[in-house]
Short mmCIF file of C-alpha atoms in Angstrom, two decimals:
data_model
loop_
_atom_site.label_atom_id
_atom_site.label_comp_id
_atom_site.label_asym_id
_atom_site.label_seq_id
_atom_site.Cartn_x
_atom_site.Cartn_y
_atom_site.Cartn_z
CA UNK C 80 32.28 -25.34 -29.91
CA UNK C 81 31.69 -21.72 -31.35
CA UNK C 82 28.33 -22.38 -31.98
CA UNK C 83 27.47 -24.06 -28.86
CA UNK C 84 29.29 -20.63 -27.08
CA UNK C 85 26.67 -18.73 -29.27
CA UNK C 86 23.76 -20.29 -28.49
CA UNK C 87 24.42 -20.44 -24.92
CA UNK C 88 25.48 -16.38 -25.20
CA UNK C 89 22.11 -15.66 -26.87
CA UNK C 90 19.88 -17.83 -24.36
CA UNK C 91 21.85 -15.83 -21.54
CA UNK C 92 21.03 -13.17 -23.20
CA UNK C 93 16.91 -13.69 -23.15
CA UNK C 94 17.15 -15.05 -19.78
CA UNK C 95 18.75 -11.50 -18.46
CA UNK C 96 15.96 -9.45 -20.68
CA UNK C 97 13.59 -12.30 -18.81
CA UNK C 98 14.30 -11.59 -15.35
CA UNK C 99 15.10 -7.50 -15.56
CA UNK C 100 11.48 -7.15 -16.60
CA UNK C 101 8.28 -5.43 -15.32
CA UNK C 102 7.53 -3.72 -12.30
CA UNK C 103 7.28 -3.77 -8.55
CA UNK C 104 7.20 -2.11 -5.54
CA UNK C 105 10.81 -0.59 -4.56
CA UNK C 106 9.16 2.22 -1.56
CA UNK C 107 7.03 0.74 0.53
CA UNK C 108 8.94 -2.85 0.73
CA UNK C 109 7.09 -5.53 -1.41
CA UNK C 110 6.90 -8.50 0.47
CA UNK C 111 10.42 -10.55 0.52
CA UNK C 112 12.49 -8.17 -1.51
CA UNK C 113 16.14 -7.96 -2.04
CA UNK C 114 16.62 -4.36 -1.88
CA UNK C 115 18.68 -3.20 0.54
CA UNK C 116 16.28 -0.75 2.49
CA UNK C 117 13.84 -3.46 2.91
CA UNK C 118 13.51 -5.64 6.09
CA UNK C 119 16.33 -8.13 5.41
CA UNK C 120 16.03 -11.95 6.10
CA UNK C 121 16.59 -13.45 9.37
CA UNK C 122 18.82 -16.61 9.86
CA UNK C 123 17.61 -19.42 8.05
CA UNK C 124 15.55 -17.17 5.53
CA UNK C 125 17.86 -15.97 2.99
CA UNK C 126 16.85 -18.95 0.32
CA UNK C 127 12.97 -17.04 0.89
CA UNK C 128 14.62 -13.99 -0.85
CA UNK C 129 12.30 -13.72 -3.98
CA UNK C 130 14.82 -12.07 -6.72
CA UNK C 131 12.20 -12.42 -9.59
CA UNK C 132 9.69 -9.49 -7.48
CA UNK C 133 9.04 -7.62 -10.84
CA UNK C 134 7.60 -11.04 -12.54
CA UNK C 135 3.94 -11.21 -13.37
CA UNK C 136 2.03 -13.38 -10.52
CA UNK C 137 -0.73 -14.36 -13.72
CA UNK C 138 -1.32 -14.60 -17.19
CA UNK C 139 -4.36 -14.64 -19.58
CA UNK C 140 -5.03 -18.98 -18.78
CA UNK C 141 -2.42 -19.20 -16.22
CA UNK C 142 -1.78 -18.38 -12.37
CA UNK C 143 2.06 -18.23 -11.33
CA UNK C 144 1.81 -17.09 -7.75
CA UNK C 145 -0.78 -15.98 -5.24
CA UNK C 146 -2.24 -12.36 -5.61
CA UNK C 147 0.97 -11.21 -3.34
CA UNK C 148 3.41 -13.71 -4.78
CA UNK C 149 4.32 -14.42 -0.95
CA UNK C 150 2.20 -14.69 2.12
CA UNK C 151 4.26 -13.51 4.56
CA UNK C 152 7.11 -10.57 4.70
CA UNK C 153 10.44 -10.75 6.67
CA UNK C 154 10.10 -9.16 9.51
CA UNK C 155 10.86 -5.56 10.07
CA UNK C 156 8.76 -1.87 10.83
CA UNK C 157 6.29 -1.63 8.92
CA UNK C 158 5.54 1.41 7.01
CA UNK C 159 2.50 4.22 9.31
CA UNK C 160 0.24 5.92 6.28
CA UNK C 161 -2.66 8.39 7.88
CA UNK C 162 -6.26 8.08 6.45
CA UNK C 163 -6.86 11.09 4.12
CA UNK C 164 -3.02 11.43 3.45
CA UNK C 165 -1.41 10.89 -0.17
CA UNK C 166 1.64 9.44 -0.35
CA UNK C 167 4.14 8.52 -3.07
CA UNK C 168 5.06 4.85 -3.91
CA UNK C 169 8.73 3.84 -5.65
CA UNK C 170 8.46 1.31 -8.77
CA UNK C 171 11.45 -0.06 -9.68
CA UNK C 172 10.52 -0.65 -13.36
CA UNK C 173 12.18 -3.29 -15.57
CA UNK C 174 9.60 -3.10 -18.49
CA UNK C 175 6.34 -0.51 -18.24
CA UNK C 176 4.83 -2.49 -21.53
CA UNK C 177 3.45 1.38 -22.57
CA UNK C 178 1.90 1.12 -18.93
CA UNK C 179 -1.69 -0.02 -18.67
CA UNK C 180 -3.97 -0.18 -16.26
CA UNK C 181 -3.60 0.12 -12.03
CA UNK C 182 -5.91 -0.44 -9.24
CA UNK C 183 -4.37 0.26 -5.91
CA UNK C 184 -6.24 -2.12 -2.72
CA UNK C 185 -6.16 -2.30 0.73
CA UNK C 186 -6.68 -5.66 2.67
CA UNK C 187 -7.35 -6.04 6.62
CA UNK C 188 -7.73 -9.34 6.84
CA UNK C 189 -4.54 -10.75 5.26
CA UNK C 190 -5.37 -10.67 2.03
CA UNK C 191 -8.67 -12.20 1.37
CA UNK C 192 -10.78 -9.50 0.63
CA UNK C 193 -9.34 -6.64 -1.21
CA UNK C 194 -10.98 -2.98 -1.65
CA UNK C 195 -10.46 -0.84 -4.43
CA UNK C 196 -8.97 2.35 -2.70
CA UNK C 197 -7.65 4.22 -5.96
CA UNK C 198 -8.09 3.36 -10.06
CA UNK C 199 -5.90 4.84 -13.21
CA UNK C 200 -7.39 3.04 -15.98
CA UNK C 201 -5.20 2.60 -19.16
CA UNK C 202 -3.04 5.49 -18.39
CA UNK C 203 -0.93 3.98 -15.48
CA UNK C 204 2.82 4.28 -15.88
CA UNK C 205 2.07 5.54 -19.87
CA UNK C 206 4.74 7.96 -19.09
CA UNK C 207 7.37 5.52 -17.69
CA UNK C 208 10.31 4.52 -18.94
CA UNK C 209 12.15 1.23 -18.96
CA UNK C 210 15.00 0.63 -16.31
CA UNK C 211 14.06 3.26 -13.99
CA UNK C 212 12.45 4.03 -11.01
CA UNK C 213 9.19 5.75 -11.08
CA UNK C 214 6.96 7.94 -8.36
CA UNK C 215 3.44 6.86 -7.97
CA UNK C 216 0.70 8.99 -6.07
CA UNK C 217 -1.49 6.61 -3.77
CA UNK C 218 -4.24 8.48 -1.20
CA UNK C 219 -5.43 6.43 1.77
CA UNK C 220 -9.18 7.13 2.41
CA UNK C 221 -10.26 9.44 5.34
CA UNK C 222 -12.66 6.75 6.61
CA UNK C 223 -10.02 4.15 6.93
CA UNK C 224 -9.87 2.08 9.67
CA UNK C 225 -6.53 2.23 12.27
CA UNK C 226 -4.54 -1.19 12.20
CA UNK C 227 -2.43 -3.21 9.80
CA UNK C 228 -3.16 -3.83 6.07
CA UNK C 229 -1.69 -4.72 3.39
CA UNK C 230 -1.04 -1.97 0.29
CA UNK C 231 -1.34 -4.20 -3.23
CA UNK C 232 -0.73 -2.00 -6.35
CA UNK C 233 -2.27 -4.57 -9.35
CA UNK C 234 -1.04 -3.84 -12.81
CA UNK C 235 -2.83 -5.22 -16.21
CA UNK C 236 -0.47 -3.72 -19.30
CA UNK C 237 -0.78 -2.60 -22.24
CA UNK C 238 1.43 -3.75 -24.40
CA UNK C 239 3.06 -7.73 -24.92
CA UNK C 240 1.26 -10.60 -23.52
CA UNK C 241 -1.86 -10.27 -21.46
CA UNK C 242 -0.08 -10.45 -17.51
CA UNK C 243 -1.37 -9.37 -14.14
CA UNK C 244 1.66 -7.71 -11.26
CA UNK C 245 1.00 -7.24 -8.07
CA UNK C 246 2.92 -5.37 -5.68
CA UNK C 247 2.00 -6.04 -1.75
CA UNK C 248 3.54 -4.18 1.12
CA UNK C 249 2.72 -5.01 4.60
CA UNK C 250 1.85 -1.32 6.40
CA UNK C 251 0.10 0.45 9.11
CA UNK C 252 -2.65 2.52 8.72
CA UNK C 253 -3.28 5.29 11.10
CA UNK C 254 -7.06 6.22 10.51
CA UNK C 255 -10.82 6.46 12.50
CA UNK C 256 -11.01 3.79 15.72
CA UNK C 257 -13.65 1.74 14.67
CA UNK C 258 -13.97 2.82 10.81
CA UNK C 259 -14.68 0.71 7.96
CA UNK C 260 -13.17 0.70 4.78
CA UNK C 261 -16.08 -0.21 2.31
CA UNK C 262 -15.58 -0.19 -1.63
CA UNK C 263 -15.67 -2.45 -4.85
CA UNK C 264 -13.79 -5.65 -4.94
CA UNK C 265 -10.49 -5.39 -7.21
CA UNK C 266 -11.08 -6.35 -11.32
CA UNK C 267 -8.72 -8.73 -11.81
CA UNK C 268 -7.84 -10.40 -14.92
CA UNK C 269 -5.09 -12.29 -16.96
CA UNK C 270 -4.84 -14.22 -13.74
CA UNK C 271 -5.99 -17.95 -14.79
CA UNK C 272 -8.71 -19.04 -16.40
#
């Protein structure tokens, strides 16, 4: 019985280090969140809660989730950012793996085309530390269109095994009538094969 108690205790244990890992979004609200601040579930939703958010959506031969891990939000205000305006995001970090590298994207059209709006290469979150919560500078571009997007922060790290976060908050942008956003397309890897 003892050292069935133990074993259980230590898988416990791995499963807790498991699930308090990585990174996401805490400020602007990653899509179906459980923090408090966030728009909060309407009847019928709360089993839609996602309570893993800081899990990796990919891996180096594997894809867990879709590039925003949901495809819809709960509803709620969203978040107004002006074009040309920098901003500050909230990670709620679990694990920074020594940080790595960050590409922050906009989407207009729900997520199936992604531009590249800001890069840190390598350096992203270097300075973190585990079990905190950690201020990101983001700048939306002056030529960004007005209307709603959706913000995606995408993480590779550093350190441990090759994984891919993403962090996607449904906002508004408040830019140029009529503008364009134009850019690269997001590198993504450790996301399947």
């Amino acid at each position: 019985m003892k050292s069935f108690l133990a074993t259980a205790l230590v898988l416990l244990s791995g499963f807790a280090l498991l699930t308090d890992a990585h990174i996401s979004f805490r400020y602007p609200c990653p899509r179906r969140a459980s923090y408090g601040e966030c728009p909060q579930p309407g009847p019928g939703e709360w089993e839609l809660v996602d309570y893993d958010i800081r899990s990796p959506i990919g891996t180096y031969g594997n894809i867990v989730s879709p590039m925003c891990k949901h495809t819809s939000s709960f509803a709620g205000t969203r978040p107004v950012f002006a074009a040309g305006e920098t901003y500050q995001a909230t990670m709620d970090i679990g694990a920074y793996h020594k940080g790595g590298s960050c590409q922050w994207t906009l989407s207009y059209d729900n997520g199936a085309t992604w531009v590249v709006i800001q890069d840190n290469l390598k350096t992203c979150m270097a300075d973190a530390s585990n079990g905190v919560t950690y201020k990101m500078p983001f700048k939306i571009p002056a030529g960004a269109p007005s209307g709603k997007a959706i913000l995606n922060l995408m993480w590779n790290n550093n350190e441990g095994n090759r994984e891919l976060y993403s962090s996607c908050a449904d906002v508004v942008i408040s830019g140029t009538n009529g503008g364009s956003l134009s850019g690269v397309a997001p590198l993504i890897a450790n996301y399947g094969p």
